[in-house]
PDB file of C-alpha atoms in Angstrom:
ATOM      1  CA  MET A   1       0.000   0.000   0.000  1.00 52.00           C
ATOM      2  CA  ASP A   2       2.831   2.369   0.858  1.00 64.00           C
ATOM      3  CA  PHE A   3       4.563   1.525  -2.406  1.00 61.00           C
ATOM      4  CA  ARG A   4       1.410   2.330  -4.378  1.00 70.00           C
ATOM      5  CA  ASP A   5       1.003   5.664  -2.594  1.00 68.00           C
ATOM      6  CA  THR A   6       4.626   6.478  -3.256  1.00 72.00           C
ATOM      7  CA  MET A   7       4.227   5.729  -6.968  1.00 71.00           C
ATOM      8  CA  GLN A   8       1.120   7.892  -7.155  1.00 77.00           C
ATOM      9  CA  LYS A   9       2.974  10.784  -5.515  1.00 74.00           C
ATOM     10  CA  VAL A  10       5.902  10.350  -7.900  1.00 74.00           C
ATOM     11  CA  TYR A  11       3.516  10.263 -10.853  1.00 75.00           C
ATOM     12  CA  SER A  12       1.721  13.384  -9.584  1.00 78.00           C
ATOM     13  CA  TRP A  13       5.020  15.238  -9.148  1.00 83.00           C
ATOM     14  CA  ALA A  14       6.134  14.166 -12.607  1.00 79.00           C
ATOM     15  CA  CYS A  15       2.884  15.468 -14.105  1.00 83.00           C
ATOM     16  CA  GLN A  16       3.246  18.772 -12.292  1.00 83.00           C
ATOM     17  CA  ILE A  17       6.867  19.122 -13.387  1.00 84.00           C
ATOM     18  CA  GLY A  18       5.880  18.220 -16.955  1.00 81.00           C
ATOM     19  CA  ASN A  19       3.049  20.751 -16.987  1.00 84.00           C
ATOM     20  CA  LEU A  20       5.363  23.383 -15.564  1.00 85.00           C
ATOM     21  CA  GLY A  21       7.941  22.599 -18.225  1.00 85.00           C
ATOM     22  CA  LEU A  22       5.372  22.826 -21.015  1.00 87.00           C
ATOM     23  CA  TRP A  23       4.082  26.114 -19.609  1.00 90.00           C
ATOM     24  CA  ILE A  24       7.623  27.532 -19.514  1.00 90.00           C
ATOM     25  CA  ILE A  25       8.253  26.357 -23.083  1.00 91.00           C
ATOM     26  CA  TRP A  26       4.990  27.979 -24.215  1.00 91.00           C
ATOM     27  CA  LEU A  27       5.992  31.245 -22.525  1.00 91.00           C
ATOM     28  CA  LEU A  28       9.404  31.160 -24.189  1.00 92.00           C
ATOM     29  CA  ILE A  29       7.882  30.531 -27.620  1.00 93.00           C
ATOM     30  CA  HIS A  30       5.304  33.265 -27.073  1.00 92.00           C
ATOM     31  CA  PHE A  31       8.035  35.667 -25.962  1.00 92.00           C
ATOM     32  CA  ALA A  32      10.179  34.788 -28.983  1.00 93.00           C
ATOM     33  CA  VAL A  33       7.270  35.381 -31.389  1.00 93.00           C
ATOM     34  CA  ASP A  34       6.394  38.696 -29.723  1.00 93.00           C
ATOM     35  CA  LEU A  35      10.027  39.745 -29.853  1.00 93.00           C
ATOM     36  CA  TRP A  36      10.222  38.819 -33.545  1.00 94.00           C
ATOM     37  CA  TYR A  37       7.133  40.838 -34.478  1.00 92.00           C
ATOM     38  CA  PHE A  38       8.303  43.767 -32.363  1.00 92.00           C
ATOM     39  CA  ALA A  39      11.660  43.763 -34.148  1.00 93.00           C
ATOM     40  CA  LEU A  40       9.880  43.464 -37.507  1.00 91.00           C
ATOM     41  CA  HIS A  41       7.641  46.417 -36.651  1.00 90.00           C
ATOM     42  CA  ILE A  42      10.650  48.525 -35.647  1.00 92.00           C
ATOM     43  CA  ALA A  43      12.453  47.559 -38.854  1.00 89.00           C
ATOM     44  CA  CYS A  44       9.424  48.519 -40.979  1.00 84.00           C
ATOM     45  CA  ALA A  45       9.094  51.837 -39.150  1.00 84.00           C
ATOM     46  CA  ILE A  46      12.773  52.625 -39.688  1.00 86.00           C
ATOM     47  CA  GLU A  47      12.545  51.608 -43.345  1.00 81.00           C
ATOM     48  CA  SER A  48       9.476  53.816 -43.859  1.00 75.00           C
ATOM     49  CA  TYR A  49      11.259  56.758 -42.246  1.00 78.00           C
ATOM     50  CA  LEU A  50      14.369  56.259 -44.377  1.00 78.00           C
ATOM     51  CA  ILE A  51      12.283  56.019 -47.550  1.00 72.00           C
ATOM     52  CA  SER A  52      10.216  59.106 -46.666  1.00 68.00           C
ATOM     53  CA  SER A  53      13.322  61.111 -45.832  1.00 71.00           C
ATOM     54  CA  GLY A  54      14.950  60.133 -49.116  1.00 68.00           C
ATOM     55  CA  ILE A  55      17.896  58.341 -47.523  1.00 72.00           C
ATOM     56  CA  LEU A  56      16.872  54.905 -48.733  1.00 68.00           C
ATOM     57  CA  LYS A  57      16.390  54.719 -52.505  1.00 65.00           C
ATOM     58  CA  ARG A  58      14.776  51.285 -52.681  1.00 61.00           C
ATOM     59  CA  TYR A  59      11.785  52.619 -54.620  1.00 59.00           C
ATOM     60  CA  LYS A  60      13.743  55.038 -56.764  1.00 59.00           C
ATOM     61  CA  ALA A  61      12.856  53.112 -59.917  1.00 59.00           C
ATOM     62  CA  LEU A  62       9.118  53.142 -59.111  1.00 63.00           C
ATOM     63  CA  ASP A  63       7.234  54.754 -62.002  1.00 69.00           C
ATOM     64  CA  ILE A  64       4.601  56.556 -59.958  1.00 75.00           C
ATOM     65  CA  ASP A  65       3.392  58.477 -63.026  1.00 74.00           C
ATOM     66  CA  LYS A  66       1.483  55.365 -64.083  1.00 79.00           C
ATOM     67  CA  LEU A  67      -0.720  55.871 -61.019  1.00 83.00           C
ATOM     68  CA  ARG A  68      -2.777  58.754 -62.351  1.00 85.00           C
ATOM     69  CA  TYR A  69      -5.552  58.583 -59.752  1.00 89.00           C
ATOM     70  CA  LEU A  70      -5.609  56.800 -56.397  1.00 90.00           C
ATOM     71  CA  ALA A  71      -8.726  56.108 -54.320  1.00 90.00           C
ATOM     72  CA  ILE A  72      -8.473  55.271 -50.625  1.00 90.00           C
ATOM     73  CA  VAL A  73     -11.400  53.626 -48.844  1.00 91.00           C
ATOM     74  CA  ILE A  74     -11.240  54.157 -45.090  1.00 89.00           C
ATOM     75  CA  GLU A  75     -13.468  52.388 -42.588  1.00 86.00           C
ATOM     76  CA  SER A  76     -15.527  54.819 -40.501  1.00 81.00           C
ATOM     77  CA  GLU A  77     -13.783  54.096 -37.203  1.00 84.00           C
ATOM     78  CA  GLU A  78     -10.389  54.578 -38.844  1.00 85.00           C
ATOM     79  CA  ALA A  79     -11.615  57.815 -40.427  1.00 85.00           C
ATOM     80  CA  TYR A  80     -11.783  59.441 -36.994  1.00 88.00           C
ATOM     81  CA  HIS A  81      -7.993  59.135 -36.722  1.00 89.00           C
ATOM     82  CA  ILE A  82      -7.316  62.262 -38.750  1.00 89.00           C
ATOM     83  CA  PRO A  83      -3.586  62.473 -37.829  1.00 90.00           C
ATOM     84  CA  ALA A  84      -3.058  58.973 -39.250  1.00 89.00           C
ATOM     85  CA  VAL A  85      -4.883  59.955 -42.449  1.00 89.00           C
ATOM     86  CA  ILE A  86      -2.742  63.088 -42.757  1.00 89.00           C
ATOM     87  CA  GLN A  87       0.388  61.013 -42.242  1.00 89.00           C
ATOM     88  CA  LEU A  88      -0.736  58.648 -44.994  1.00 88.00           C
ATOM     89  CA  LEU A  89      -1.370  61.569 -47.347  1.00 88.00           C
ATOM     90  CA  GLN A  90       2.014  63.068 -46.550  1.00 87.00           C
ATOM     91  CA  TRP A  91       3.646  59.770 -47.403  1.00 85.00           C
ATOM     92  CA  LEU A  92       1.767  59.701 -50.720  1.00 86.00           C
ATOM     93  CA  VAL A  93       2.992  63.223 -51.434  1.00 85.00           C
ATOM     94  CA  ASP A  94       6.553  62.136 -50.692  1.00 80.00           C
ATOM     95  CA  ILE A  95       6.440  59.324 -53.240  1.00 80.00           C
ATOM     96  CA  GLY A  96       4.857  61.554 -55.883  1.00 82.00           C
ATOM     97  CA  VAL A  97       1.140  60.644 -55.965  1.00 86.00           C
ATOM     98  CA  LYS A  98      -0.711  63.667 -57.354  1.00 86.00           C
ATOM     99  CA  HIS A  99      -4.434  62.834 -57.321  1.00 89.00           C
ATOM    100  CA  VAL A 100      -6.187  61.087 -54.414  1.00 91.00           C
ATOM    101  CA  CYS A 101      -9.833  60.420 -53.577  1.00 90.00           C
ATOM    102  CA  LEU A 102     -10.565  59.873 -49.872  1.00 90.00           C
ATOM    103  CA  TYR A 103     -13.737  57.878 -49.249  1.00 90.00           C
ATOM    104  CA  ASP A 104     -15.528  56.805 -46.096  1.00 88.00           C
ATOM    105  CA  ALA A 105     -19.149  55.715 -45.942  1.00 85.00           C
ATOM    106  CA  GLU A 106     -20.308  58.200 -43.290  1.00 87.00           C
ATOM    107  CA  GLY A 107     -18.578  61.271 -44.703  1.00 86.00           C
ATOM    108  CA  ILE A 108     -16.338  61.837 -41.679  1.00 89.00           C
ATOM    109  CA  LEU A 109     -13.371  62.821 -43.816  1.00 89.00           C
ATOM    110  CA  LYS A 110     -15.494  65.205 -45.850  1.00 86.00           C
ATOM    111  CA  LYS A 111     -16.511  66.983 -42.653  1.00 88.00           C
ATOM    112  CA  SER A 112     -12.844  67.207 -41.662  1.00 88.00           C
ATOM    113  CA  LYS A 113     -11.509  68.280 -45.044  1.00 86.00           C
ATOM    114  CA  GLU A 114     -10.709  71.813 -43.879  1.00 88.00           C
ATOM    115  CA  SER A 115      -8.567  70.391 -41.098  1.00 88.00           C
ATOM    116  CA  ILE A 116      -6.842  67.987 -43.475  1.00 88.00           C
ATOM    117  CA  LEU A 117      -6.180  70.673 -46.075  1.00 87.00           C
ATOM    118  CA  GLY A 118      -4.886  72.955 -43.339  1.00 86.00           C
ATOM    119  CA  LYS A 119      -2.285  70.394 -42.314  1.00 85.00           C
ATOM    120  CA  LEU A 120      -1.163  69.823 -45.901  1.00 84.00           C
ATOM    121  CA  ASN A 121       0.217  73.027 -47.359  1.00 79.00           C
ATOM    122  CA  ASN A 122       0.678  71.400 -50.747  1.00 81.00           C
ATOM    123  CA  ALA A 123      -2.888  70.087 -51.145  1.00 83.00           C
ATOM    124  CA  THR A 124      -5.749  71.391 -53.302  1.00 84.00           C
ATOM    125  CA  LEU A 125      -9.345  70.266 -53.665  1.00 83.00           C
ATOM    126  CA  PHE A 126      -9.822  68.264 -56.848  1.00 78.00           C
ATOM    127  CA  GLU A 127     -12.940  70.263 -57.715  1.00 73.00           C
ATOM    128  CA  GLU A 128     -11.014  73.531 -57.535  1.00 73.00           C
ATOM    129  CA  ALA A 129      -7.882  72.345 -59.304  1.00 67.00           C
ATOM    130  CA  GLY A 130      -7.275  73.575 -62.804  1.00 57.00           C
ATOM    131  CA  GLU A 131      -4.372  73.282 -65.137  1.00 48.00           C
ATOM    132  CA  SER A 132      -2.171  75.128 -62.695  1.00 50.00           C
ATOM    133  CA  ASN A 133       1.564  74.764 -62.796  1.00 45.00           C
ATOM    134  CA  LEU A 134       1.440  73.814 -59.139  1.00 45.00           C
ATOM    135  CA  LEU A 135      -0.165  70.526 -60.080  1.00 48.00           C
ATOM    136  CA  LEU A 136       2.932  69.626 -62.033  1.00 50.00           C
ATOM    137  CA  ASP A 137       5.028  69.939 -58.906  1.00 56.00           C
ATOM    138  CA  HIS A 138       6.242  66.635 -57.488  1.00 59.00           C
ATOM    139  CA  LYS A 139       5.248  67.727 -53.986  1.00 70.00           C
ATOM    140  CA  HIS A 140       1.689  68.816 -54.806  1.00 81.00           C
ATOM    141  CA  ILE A 141      -1.474  66.749 -54.429  1.00 87.00           C
ATOM    142  CA  THR A 142      -5.159  67.182 -55.254  1.00 88.00           C
ATOM    143  CA  LEU A 143      -7.767  65.672 -52.930  1.00 89.00           C
ATOM    144  CA  GLU A 144     -11.337  64.580 -53.545  1.00 87.00           C
ATOM    145  CA  PHE A 145     -13.607  63.736 -50.603  1.00 88.00           C
ATOM    146  CA  ALA A 146     -16.440  61.279 -51.171  1.00 85.00           C
ATOM    147  CA  SER A 147     -18.960  59.351 -49.086  1.00 84.00           C
ATOM    148  CA  PHE A 148     -21.799  56.881 -49.516  1.00 82.00           C
ATOM    149  CA  PRO A 149     -24.561  59.541 -49.802  1.00 76.00           C
ATOM    150  CA  ASP A 150     -22.708  61.045 -52.769  1.00 72.00           C
ATOM    151  CA  GLY A 151     -23.202  57.844 -54.722  1.00 73.00           C
ATOM    152  CA  LYS A 152     -26.908  57.593 -53.861  1.00 72.00           C
ATOM    153  CA  GLU A 153     -27.497  61.228 -54.780  1.00 74.00           C
ATOM    154  CA  ALA A 154     -25.593  60.821 -58.034  1.00 74.00           C
ATOM    155  CA  VAL A 155     -27.631  57.784 -59.072  1.00 74.00           C
ATOM    156  CA  ALA A 156     -30.890  59.550 -58.174  1.00 77.00           C
ATOM    157  CA  LYS A 157     -29.981  62.633 -60.226  1.00 76.00           C
ATOM    158  CA  ALA A 158     -28.820  60.563 -63.187  1.00 74.00           C
ATOM    159  CA  ALA A 159     -31.940  58.377 -63.087  1.00 76.00           C
ATOM    160  CA  ASN A 160     -34.177  61.443 -62.963  1.00 78.00           C
ATOM    161  CA  LEU A 161     -32.339  62.953 -65.928  1.00 77.00           C
ATOM    162  CA  LEU A 162     -32.738  59.754 -67.949  1.00 76.00           C
ATOM    163  CA  PHE A 163     -36.397  59.505 -66.995  1.00 77.00           C
ATOM    164  CA  MET A 164     -37.119  63.033 -68.190  1.00 79.00           C
ATOM    165  CA  LYS A 165     -35.186  62.392 -71.383  1.00 77.00           C
ATOM    166  CA  TYR A 166     -37.077  59.201 -72.201  1.00 75.00           C
ATOM    167  CA  VAL A 167     -40.416  60.778 -71.343  1.00 73.00           C
ATOM    168  CA  LYS A 168     -39.674  63.400 -73.974  1.00 73.00           C
ATOM    169  CA  LEU A 169     -38.629  60.696 -76.435  1.00 68.00           C
ATOM    170  CA  GLY A 170     -41.891  58.866 -75.840  1.00 64.00           C
ATOM    171  CA  GLY A 171     -43.878  61.996 -76.499  1.00 56.00           C
ATOM    172  CA  SER A 172     -41.967  62.804 -79.667  1.00 55.00           C
ATOM    173  CA  GLY A 173     -42.852  59.502 -81.332  1.00 54.00           C
ATOM    174  CA  LYS A 174     -39.251  58.431 -81.974  1.00 54.00           C
ATOM    175  CA  ILE A 175     -38.391  54.814 -82.590  1.00 50.00           C
ATOM    176  CA  GLN A 176     -38.389  52.382 -79.687  1.00 53.00           C
ATOM    177  CA  GLU A 177     -34.662  51.591 -79.991  1.00 52.00           C
ATOM    178  CA  GLU A 178     -33.759  55.093 -78.851  1.00 55.00           C
ATOM    179  CA  LYS A 179     -35.420  54.438 -75.499  1.00 59.00           C
ATOM    180  CA  ILE A 180     -33.211  51.472 -74.626  1.00 67.00           C
ATOM    181  CA  PHE A 181     -31.287  52.008 -71.392  1.00 68.00           C
ATOM    182  CA  THR A 182     -27.541  51.285 -71.708  1.00 69.00           C
ATOM    183  CA  GLU A 183     -24.408  51.733 -69.630  1.00 66.00           C
ATOM    184  CA  ALA A 184     -23.248  54.458 -71.977  1.00 69.00           C
ATOM    185  CA  HIS A 185     -26.439  56.424 -71.311  1.00 70.00           C
ATOM    186  CA  MET A 186     -25.912  56.094 -67.562  1.00 69.00           C
ATOM    187  CA  SER A 187     -22.322  57.295 -67.857  1.00 68.00           C
ATOM    188  CA  GLU A 188     -23.461  60.245 -69.929  1.00 72.00           C
ATOM    189  CA  ALA A 189     -26.150  61.091 -67.374  1.00 72.00           C
ATOM    190  CA  LEU A 190     -23.686  60.898 -64.485  1.00 70.00           C
ATOM    191  CA  ARG A 191     -21.333  63.178 -66.364  1.00 68.00           C
ATOM    192  CA  ALA A 192     -24.177  65.600 -67.074  1.00 68.00           C
ATOM    193  CA  VAL A 193     -25.070  65.916 -63.377  1.00 62.00           C
ATOM    194  CA  GLY A 194     -21.414  66.411 -62.462  1.00 61.00           C
ATOM    195  CA  CYS A 195     -20.906  63.077 -60.704  1.00 65.00           C
ATOM    196  CA  LYS A 196     -18.816  61.218 -63.251  1.00 62.00           C
ATOM    197  CA  GLY A 197     -15.495  61.494 -61.462  1.00 70.00           C
ATOM    198  CA  PRO A 198     -12.292  59.953 -62.784  1.00 79.00           C
ATOM    199  CA  GLU A 199     -11.864  56.204 -62.515  1.00 82.00           C
ATOM    200  CA  PRO A 200      -9.043  55.348 -60.093  1.00 87.00           C
ATOM    201  CA  ASP A 201      -6.209  53.186 -61.337  1.00 88.00           C
ATOM    202  CA  LEU A 202      -5.859  51.755 -57.846  1.00 89.00           C
ATOM    203  CA  LEU A 203      -8.259  51.535 -54.899  1.00 89.00           C
ATOM    204  CA  PHE A 204      -6.493  51.107 -51.576  1.00 87.00           C
ATOM    205  CA  VAL A 205      -8.551  49.770 -48.651  1.00 87.00           C
ATOM    206  CA  TYR A 206      -7.185  51.332 -45.454  1.00 79.00           C
ATOM    207  CA  GLY A 207      -8.249  49.495 -42.309  1.00 73.00           C
ATOM    208  CA  PRO A 208      -9.571  46.065 -41.299  1.00 74.00           C
ATOM    209  CA  VAL A 209     -12.333  45.972 -43.940  1.00 72.00           C
ATOM    210  CA  ARG A 210     -11.902  44.071 -47.195  1.00 74.00           C
ATOM    211  CA  CYS A 211     -14.515  45.711 -49.411  1.00 78.00           C
ATOM    212  CA  HIS A 212     -15.069  49.077 -51.076  1.00 78.00           C
ATOM    213  CA  LEU A 213     -17.826  50.095 -48.573  1.00 81.00           C
ATOM    214  CA  GLY A 214     -20.121  51.547 -51.201  1.00 81.00           C
ATOM    215  CA  PHE A 215     -17.552  53.419 -53.277  1.00 85.00           C
ATOM    216  CA  PRO A 216     -19.345  54.427 -56.516  1.00 81.00           C
ATOM    217  CA  ALA A 217     -19.334  51.259 -58.589  1.00 78.00           C
ATOM    218  CA  TRP A 218     -19.340  53.086 -61.929  1.00 76.00           C
ATOM    219  CA  ARG A 219     -15.929  54.533 -61.073  1.00 79.00           C
ATOM    220  CA  ILE A 220     -14.149  51.241 -60.339  1.00 81.00           C
ATOM    221  CA  ARG A 221     -15.039  49.106 -63.351  1.00 78.00           C
ATOM    222  CA  TYR A 222     -11.386  48.630 -64.292  1.00 82.00           C
ATOM    223  CA  THR A 223      -9.803  49.541 -60.957  1.00 85.00           C
ATOM    224  CA  GLU A 224      -7.396  47.268 -59.130  1.00 84.00           C
ATOM    225  CA  ILE A 225      -8.400  46.872 -55.473  1.00 84.00           C
ATOM    226  CA  VAL A 226      -5.830  46.103 -52.775  1.00 81.00           C
TER     227      VAL A 226
END
């Protein structure tokens, strides 16, 4: 009986020591992974700073002129972090991006556009930009602010315009083929109501979301989304 009790105690101690060893190993692995990601984050931050300051020329051969128009979709919670958005825009200015559309579904960025423009001395509203020589400057950027209601309003205006047009066609007795609704007619109507903005070459989703959050679909038919 004493031998059996002794064996049970030894087995219990062995289990406790084994569990303690596994727990220590798990802590060491967890610490090593955390340390690795921390070092990686520091390295990325240093690399970003060196690239922005012009010290590191890794992206010197990047042909940024091919990116004529960039759209950035920002999730509403992220849109409240205006300093982070300004930092992102400043980085885009540094690499030579000239035309950017900022989009969030609730229009938070649009409400804060005066603050954003005030922090960026080299920024101009896209609607107000003309063929100014400033726009040819490498350090200048034009900004467009968009939100989900803009798309709904644009579609409503375009649909109303098409409706009025086809009502007139029906009353004039023209042939039925002229009253067929096509994508080209919709594009023309959107352009007529002033809502046919440029189609971005690239749409960048900024934040945890992985969708365009209602960005006007007629503007991203051939847009690459990342």
